[in-house]
Amino acid sequence: MKRIVILGAGTGGTILANTLSRKLSGWNITIIDKSQQHIYQPGLLFIPFRLHGYEESGDVSQPIRKPLPDSVDFVSAEVTGIDYSANKVETTAGEFGYDWLILAMGCRVDPTAIEGLSEAMGRSAHTFYELEGALALQKALDGFKEGKLVLNIAEMPIKCPVAPIEFVFMADYYLNLKGIREAAEVEMVTPLTGAFTKPVASAALNDIAAAKNIKITPNFETASVDHEKKVITSFSGEKVEYDILASIPPNVGPEVIDDSGLGNGAGYALTDPHTLKSKKADNIYVLGDNTDVPTSKAGSVAHFEAEVVEANILREISGQAPHPDFDGHSNCFIESGYGKALLIDFNYEIEPLPGNFPLAKIGPFSLLKETRLNHWGKLAFKQVYWNLLLTGHLPGDPLLPAAMSLEGKDVSLLSQKRH
Ligand SMILES: Cc1cc2nc3c(=O)[nH]c(=O)nc-3n(C[C@H](O)[C@H](O)[C@H](O)COP(=O)(O)OP(=O)(O)OC[C@H]3O[C@@H](n4cnc5c(N)ncnc54)[C@H](O)[C@@H]3O)c2cc1C
């Protein structure tokens, strides 16, 4: 029997296991993951603040097997090697041969890459990018009465590049709810030139941060963290003091990707940005945070990529060439506090623009604008994630096509920029 092996049962791997298993008969589909739990990562943002029903691990996790179809073989093991010339994967549970291989092992934080950060972790510094860190940050904030809360992005790229600005917006909201906002400073220290990677959205988010009295310190490339003195230092010698450091350490892909010769040196698989095929092997596809493609590392991206990878594998199995259909499409709600959120939708070519989403005039969501409906969309997404997205049942065209639509977007801004 022919075999497809998927490495990683996170967002992208789980969607693909579900959709491929419905489309292919007579194939064995095996999915391998080292974790026991599937984490709903967008919920990690709220755990430090005990907001919107997120307080403990059960609020963001389910057994990893649960959203996978029964027809797919799940192997609980760590992937330790990929021999792509022999079509073979090595794991802690033995070897697996394949006809087609999918890389979907995401990325992880690596505090060891910054001098002093590992020593500070769990003491004066915590990361909400992982469940354990989000819970530790919650404890630290429980005891916080006054002082300086600093969010630091150590370096780019990171997954979900809007999560840092959401974190400081949430911090402002939380400290106000606690009645201690006046006694606290909130600062975001970033290697970017502003709040986000894309200029129009960055300008809008910088304005919101300024109105909330949140300081943004840009162009700060973090060199070291001193836990004793509670200070972070940049490569150019700039220093920022803190009382609590919410750290986003460097993000790296799995070592096994580089060790097997499929990676770019930072654990991200060398990937064709449009077909999503590995640049190193003809029978390997990549999706989600594990790719090196130049768009955001986000769950929405893993979802749109899963559609393109599914279609291309089915094409190749039936003897056709893959289509270069992936356009870098990404979208994300940005929670801004006080029951409001923004929404952004963009791709490789077109940065986030104002307008309505997904339909012109009707919306109902608003792009690049704070609304209550966007906030309810963000909160409702958890149920959508577990029940529709992971199982591959989210409606596509015309509501959520894999390729970005200009429908509802203010394209006049685009033409002004181009002329
Ligand atoms: C705080 C935070 C907030 C976020 N908010 C949003 C949001 O609002 N919207 C949005 O779209 N995205 C958001 N994201 C990003 C989103 O969660 C990820 O981009 C998405 O989950 C990526 O899916 P993936 O399948 O590529 O990787 P993952 O879902 O991370 O899955 C990777 C899987 O691979 C497994 N794995 C790794 N290495 C190995 C190995 N060697 N052997 C076996 N298994 C392995 C892991 O155990 C994991 O299960 C957020 C992320 C964070 C951290």
PDB file of C-alpha atoms in Angstrom, residues 123-311:
ATOM      1  CA  ARG A 123      12.707  33.797  37.308  1.00  0.00           C
ATOM      2  CA  SER A 124      12.420  37.388  36.061  1.00  0.00           C
ATOM      3  CA  ALA A 125      11.590  36.399  32.456  1.00  0.00           C
ATOM      4  CA  HIS A 126       8.809  34.202  31.046  1.00  0.00           C
ATOM      5  CA  THR A 127       7.515  33.444  27.566  1.00  0.00           C
ATOM      6  CA  PHE A 128       3.808  33.178  26.763  1.00  0.00           C
ATOM      7  CA  TYR A 129       4.762  31.467  23.470  1.00  0.00           C
ATOM      8  CA  GLU A 130       4.654  28.167  25.411  1.00  0.00           C
ATOM      9  CA  LEU A 131       2.014  26.894  27.823  1.00  0.00           C
ATOM     10  CA  GLU A 132       4.418  26.519  30.762  1.00  0.00           C
ATOM     11  CA  GLY A 133       5.709  30.076  30.278  1.00  0.00           C
ATOM     12  CA  ALA A 134       2.203  31.524  29.903  1.00  0.00           C
ATOM     13  CA  LEU A 135       1.220  29.943  33.244  1.00  0.00           C
ATOM     14  CA  ALA A 136       4.420  31.200  34.920  1.00  0.00           C
ATOM     15  CA  LEU A 137       3.751  34.705  33.604  1.00  0.00           C
ATOM     16  CA  GLN A 138       0.239  34.493  35.045  1.00  0.00           C
ATOM     17  CA  LYS A 139       1.722  33.792  38.503  1.00  0.00           C
ATOM     18  CA  ALA A 140       4.230  36.640  38.139  1.00  0.00           C
ATOM     19  CA  LEU A 141       1.455  39.060  37.135  1.00  0.00           C
ATOM     20  CA  ASP A 142      -0.750  37.905  40.037  1.00  0.00           C
ATOM     21  CA  GLY A 143       1.899  39.333  42.389  1.00  0.00           C
ATOM     22  CA  PHE A 144       2.644  42.460  40.308  1.00  0.00           C
ATOM     23  CA  LYS A 145       1.624  45.682  42.076  1.00  0.00           C
ATOM     24  CA  GLU A 146       3.824  48.324  40.445  1.00  0.00           C
ATOM     25  CA  GLY A 147       6.847  48.663  38.174  1.00  0.00           C
ATOM     26  CA  LYS A 148       7.813  48.018  34.604  1.00  0.00           C
ATOM     27  CA  LEU A 149       6.446  45.246  32.409  1.00  0.00           C
ATOM     28  CA  VAL A 150       8.582  44.859  29.284  1.00  0.00           C
ATOM     29  CA  LEU A 151       7.746  42.736  26.255  1.00  0.00           C
ATOM     30  CA  ASN A 152      10.859  41.911  24.252  1.00  0.00           C
ATOM     31  CA  ILE A 153      11.054  40.329  20.803  1.00  0.00           C
ATOM     32  CA  ALA A 154      14.630  39.050  20.741  1.00  0.00           C
ATOM     33  CA  GLU A 155      14.855  38.721  16.949  1.00  0.00           C
ATOM     34  CA  MET A 156      12.730  38.130  13.841  1.00  0.00           C
ATOM     35  CA  PRO A 157      11.163  36.075  12.357  1.00  0.00           C
ATOM     36  CA  ILE A 158       8.762  34.901  15.052  1.00  0.00           C
ATOM     37  CA  LYS A 159       5.477  33.067  14.741  1.00  0.00           C
ATOM     38  CA  CYS A 160       2.324  35.163  14.954  1.00  0.00           C
ATOM     39  CA  PRO A 161       4.068  38.552  14.640  1.00  0.00           C
ATOM     40  CA  VAL A 162       0.927  40.336  15.939  1.00  0.00           C
ATOM     41  CA  ALA A 163       0.975  38.440  19.277  1.00  0.00           C
ATOM     42  CA  PRO A 164       3.566  40.836  20.859  1.00  0.00           C
ATOM     43  CA  ILE A 165       1.493  43.984  20.225  1.00  0.00           C
ATOM     44  CA  GLU A 166      -1.622  42.116  21.386  1.00  0.00           C
ATOM     45  CA  PHE A 167       0.254  41.206  24.583  1.00  0.00           C
ATOM     46  CA  VAL A 168       1.006  44.845  25.472  1.00  0.00           C
ATOM     47  CA  PHE A 169      -2.577  45.877  24.608  1.00  0.00           C
ATOM     48  CA  MET A 170      -3.805  43.097  26.933  1.00  0.00           C
ATOM     49  CA  ALA A 171      -1.338  44.183  29.625  1.00  0.00           C
ATOM     50  CA  ASP A 172      -2.700  47.742  29.510  1.00  0.00           C
ATOM     51  CA  TYR A 173      -6.299  46.441  29.742  1.00  0.00           C
ATOM     52  CA  TYR A 174      -5.477  43.992  32.565  1.00  0.00           C
ATOM     53  CA  LEU A 175      -3.586  46.577  34.647  1.00  0.00           C
ATOM     54  CA  ASN A 176      -6.502  48.993  34.257  1.00  0.00           C
ATOM     55  CA  LEU A 177      -8.958  46.297  35.361  1.00  0.00           C
ATOM     56  CA  LYS A 178      -6.714  45.656  38.398  1.00  0.00           C
ATOM     57  CA  GLY A 179      -6.674  49.389  39.135  1.00  0.00           C
ATOM     58  CA  ILE A 180      -2.865  49.650  39.019  1.00  0.00           C
ATOM     59  CA  ARG A 181      -2.248  51.026  35.505  1.00  0.00           C
ATOM     60  CA  GLU A 182      -1.003  54.353  36.917  1.00  0.00           C
ATOM     61  CA  ALA A 183       1.624  52.509  38.978  1.00  0.00           C
ATOM     62  CA  ALA A 184       2.931  50.553  35.991  1.00  0.00           C
ATOM     63  CA  GLU A 185       4.856  51.161  32.804  1.00  0.00           C
ATOM     64  CA  VAL A 186       4.247  48.971  29.750  1.00  0.00           C
ATOM     65  CA  GLU A 187       6.927  48.881  27.050  1.00  0.00           C
ATOM     66  CA  MET A 188       7.423  46.835  23.895  1.00  0.00           C
ATOM     67  CA  VAL A 189      11.046  46.453  22.801  1.00  0.00           C
ATOM     68  CA  THR A 190      11.350  45.193  19.251  1.00  0.00           C
ATOM     69  CA  PRO A 191      13.919  44.751  16.460  1.00  0.00           C
ATOM     70  CA  LEU A 192      11.252  46.036  14.011  1.00  0.00           C
ATOM     71  CA  THR A 193      10.816  49.702  13.117  1.00  0.00           C
ATOM     72  CA  GLY A 194       7.407  49.707  14.864  1.00  0.00           C
ATOM     73  CA  ALA A 195       4.561  47.576  16.143  1.00  0.00           C
ATOM     74  CA  PHE A 196       4.347  45.196  13.171  1.00  0.00           C
ATOM     75  CA  THR A 197       6.139  43.963  10.076  1.00  0.00           C
ATOM     76  CA  LYS A 198       3.919  45.772   7.504  1.00  0.00           C
ATOM     77  CA  PRO A 199       3.997  49.613   7.307  1.00  0.00           C
ATOM     78  CA  VAL A 200       0.266  50.543   7.011  1.00  0.00           C
ATOM     79  CA  ALA A 201      -0.772  48.170   9.827  1.00  0.00           C
ATOM     80  CA  SER A 202       2.272  49.170  11.878  1.00  0.00           C
ATOM     81  CA  ALA A 203       1.282  52.868  11.715  1.00  0.00           C
ATOM     82  CA  ALA A 204      -2.290  52.078  12.838  1.00  0.00           C
ATOM     83  CA  LEU A 205      -1.051  49.896  15.718  1.00  0.00           C
ATOM     84  CA  ASN A 206       1.585  52.461  16.794  1.00  0.00           C
ATOM     85  CA  ASP A 207      -1.212  55.064  17.129  1.00  0.00           C
ATOM     86  CA  ILE A 208      -3.327  52.729  19.289  1.00  0.00           C
ATOM     87  CA  ALA A 209      -0.293  51.959  21.482  1.00  0.00           C
ATOM     88  CA  ALA A 210       0.452  55.684  21.937  1.00  0.00           C
ATOM     89  CA  ALA A 211      -3.171  56.353  22.964  1.00  0.00           C
ATOM     90  CA  LYS A 212      -2.825  53.638  25.624  1.00  0.00           C
ATOM     91  CA  ASN A 213       0.453  55.136  26.900  1.00  0.00           C
ATOM     92  CA  ILE A 214       2.413  52.054  25.796  1.00  0.00           C
ATOM     93  CA  LYS A 215       6.003  52.840  24.862  1.00  0.00           C
ATOM     94  CA  ILE A 216       7.409  51.167  21.760  1.00  0.00           C
ATOM     95  CA  THR A 217      11.199  50.987  21.555  1.00  0.00           C
ATOM     96  CA  PRO A 218      12.058  50.047  17.934  1.00  0.00           C
ATOM     97  CA  ASN A 219      15.246  48.826  16.180  1.00  0.00           C
ATOM     98  CA  PHE A 220      16.459  46.995  19.311  1.00  0.00           C
ATOM     99  CA  GLU A 221      18.454  43.852  18.442  1.00  0.00           C
ATOM    100  CA  THR A 222      18.684  42.001  21.759  1.00  0.00           C
ATOM    101  CA  ALA A 223      22.215  40.877  22.675  1.00  0.00           C
ATOM    102  CA  SER A 224      21.812  39.857  26.321  1.00  0.00           C
ATOM    103  CA  VAL A 225      19.570  39.633  29.366  1.00  0.00           C
ATOM    104  CA  ASP A 226      20.914  40.258  32.879  1.00  0.00           C
ATOM    105  CA  HIS A 227      18.604  38.554  35.379  1.00  0.00           C
ATOM    106  CA  GLU A 228      20.394  40.013  38.445  1.00  0.00           C
ATOM    107  CA  LYS A 229      20.228  43.622  37.251  1.00  0.00           C
ATOM    108  CA  LYS A 230      16.929  43.051  35.390  1.00  0.00           C
ATOM    109  CA  VAL A 231      18.118  44.734  32.218  1.00  0.00           C
ATOM    110  CA  ILE A 232      18.200  43.824  28.527  1.00  0.00           C
ATOM    111  CA  THR A 233      20.979  45.156  26.304  1.00  0.00           C
ATOM    112  CA  SER A 234      21.052  45.553  22.536  1.00  0.00           C
ATOM    113  CA  PHE A 235      24.024  44.932  20.229  1.00  0.00           C
ATOM    114  CA  SER A 236      24.477  48.707  19.967  1.00  0.00           C
ATOM    115  CA  GLY A 237      24.668  49.048  23.785  1.00  0.00           C
ATOM    116  CA  GLU A 238      21.157  50.410  24.410  1.00  0.00           C
ATOM    117  CA  LYS A 239      19.717  49.222  27.756  1.00  0.00           C
ATOM    118  CA  VAL A 240      16.117  48.731  28.944  1.00  0.00           C
ATOM    119  CA  GLU A 241      15.351  47.937  32.577  1.00  0.00           C
ATOM    120  CA  TYR A 242      12.424  45.737  33.587  1.00  0.00           C
ATOM    121  CA  ASP A 243      10.648  44.257  36.597  1.00  0.00           C
ATOM    122  CA  ILE A 244       8.920  41.509  34.637  1.00  0.00           C
ATOM    123  CA  LEU A 245      10.222  40.489  31.215  1.00  0.00           C
ATOM    124  CA  ALA A 246       7.721  38.885  28.838  1.00  0.00           C
ATOM    125  CA  SER A 247      10.262  37.447  26.442  1.00  0.00           C
ATOM    126  CA  ILE A 248       9.822  36.127  22.938  1.00  0.00           C
ATOM    127  CA  PRO A 249      13.118  34.280  22.445  1.00  0.00           C
ATOM    128  CA  PRO A 250      14.441  33.562  18.938  1.00  0.00           C
ATOM    129  CA  ASN A 251      12.135  31.160  17.055  1.00  0.00           C
ATOM    130  CA  VAL A 252      13.791  28.233  15.280  1.00  0.00           C
ATOM    131  CA  GLY A 253      12.571  25.238  13.326  1.00  0.00           C
ATOM    132  CA  PRO A 254      13.295  21.643  14.403  1.00  0.00           C
ATOM    133  CA  GLU A 255      16.983  20.663  14.312  1.00  0.00           C
ATOM    134  CA  VAL A 256      16.134  17.471  12.430  1.00  0.00           C
ATOM    135  CA  ILE A 257      15.248  19.586   9.366  1.00  0.00           C
ATOM    136  CA  ASP A 258      18.770  21.051   9.179  1.00  0.00           C
ATOM    137  CA  ASP A 259      20.470  17.805  10.211  1.00  0.00           C
ATOM    138  CA  SER A 260      18.774  15.989   7.328  1.00  0.00           C
ATOM    139  CA  GLY A 261      19.896  18.597   4.765  1.00  0.00           C
ATOM    140  CA  LEU A 262      16.378  19.964   4.124  1.00  0.00           C
ATOM    141  CA  GLY A 263      16.747  23.227   6.064  1.00  0.00           C
ATOM    142  CA  ASN A 264      17.997  26.795   5.767  1.00  0.00           C
ATOM    143  CA  GLY A 265      20.273  26.655   8.842  1.00  0.00           C
ATOM    144  CA  ALA A 266      17.591  27.892  11.254  1.00  0.00           C
ATOM    145  CA  GLY A 267      15.506  24.710  11.108  1.00  0.00           C
ATOM    146  CA  TYR A 268      13.110  25.994   8.449  1.00  0.00           C
ATOM    147  CA  ALA A 269      12.688  23.767   5.396  1.00  0.00           C
ATOM    148  CA  LEU A 270      13.763  25.231   2.047  1.00  0.00           C
ATOM    149  CA  THR A 271      10.383  25.547   0.335  1.00  0.00           C
ATOM    150  CA  ASP A 272       9.097  26.797  -3.023  1.00  0.00           C
ATOM    151  CA  PRO A 273       6.982  29.821  -1.940  1.00  0.00           C
ATOM    152  CA  HIS A 274       4.181  29.083  -4.438  1.00  0.00           C
ATOM    153  CA  THR A 275       3.935  25.277  -4.850  1.00  0.00           C
ATOM    154  CA  LEU A 276       5.072  24.620  -1.239  1.00  0.00           C
ATOM    155  CA  LYS A 277       7.240  21.782  -2.458  1.00  0.00           C
ATOM    156  CA  SER A 278      10.592  21.151  -0.774  1.00  0.00           C
ATOM    157  CA  LYS A 279      13.450  22.645  -2.810  1.00  0.00           C
ATOM    158  CA  LYS A 280      15.536  19.577  -1.921  1.00  0.00           C
ATOM    159  CA  ALA A 281      13.309  16.573  -2.682  1.00  0.00           C
ATOM    160  CA  ASP A 282      10.663  15.917  -5.294  1.00  0.00           C
ATOM    161  CA  ASN A 283       8.293  13.924  -3.063  1.00  0.00           C
ATOM    162  CA  ILE A 284       8.281  16.246  -0.034  1.00  0.00           C
ATOM    163  CA  TYR A 285       5.868  19.139   0.697  1.00  0.00           C
ATOM    164  CA  VAL A 286       6.096  21.632   3.571  1.00  0.00           C
ATOM    165  CA  LEU A 287       3.463  23.685   5.364  1.00  0.00           C
ATOM    166  CA  GLY A 288       2.925  25.943   8.368  1.00  0.00           C
ATOM    167  CA  ASP A 289       5.646  27.426  10.549  1.00  0.00           C
ATOM    168  CA  ASN A 290       8.108  24.807   9.295  1.00  0.00           C
ATOM    169  CA  THR A 291       8.511  26.516   5.868  1.00  0.00           C
ATOM    170  CA  ASP A 292      10.985  29.293   5.081  1.00  0.00           C
ATOM    171  CA  VAL A 293       8.473  31.171   2.885  1.00  0.00           C
ATOM    172  CA  PRO A 294       8.333  34.961   3.399  1.00  0.00           C
ATOM    173  CA  THR A 295       4.887  35.338   4.946  1.00  0.00           C
ATOM    174  CA  SER A 296       3.679  35.351   8.576  1.00  0.00           C
ATOM    175  CA  LYS A 297       3.995  32.158  10.578  1.00  0.00           C
ATOM    176  CA  ALA A 298       0.325  31.829  11.570  1.00  0.00           C
ATOM    177  CA  GLY A 299      -2.425  29.270  11.927  1.00  0.00           C
ATOM    178  CA  SER A 300      -4.357  30.962   9.111  1.00  0.00           C
ATOM    179  CA  VAL A 301      -1.314  30.504   6.857  1.00  0.00           C
ATOM    180  CA  ALA A 302      -1.003  26.816   7.817  1.00  0.00           C
ATOM    181  CA  HIS A 303      -4.698  26.453   6.897  1.00  0.00           C
ATOM    182  CA  PHE A 304      -4.397  28.142   3.473  1.00  0.00           C
ATOM    183  CA  GLU A 305      -1.180  26.242   2.767  1.00  0.00           C
ATOM    184  CA  ALA A 306      -2.838  22.924   3.687  1.00  0.00           C
ATOM    185  CA  GLU A 307      -5.381  23.515   0.898  1.00  0.00           C
ATOM    186  CA  VAL A 308      -2.620  24.160  -1.646  1.00  0.00           C
ATOM    187  CA  VAL A 309      -0.526  21.175  -0.495  1.00  0.00           C
ATOM    188  CA  GLU A 310      -3.558  18.872  -0.573  1.00  0.00           C
ATOM    189  CA  ALA A 311      -4.446  19.934  -4.142  1.00  0.00           C
TER     190      ALA A 311
END
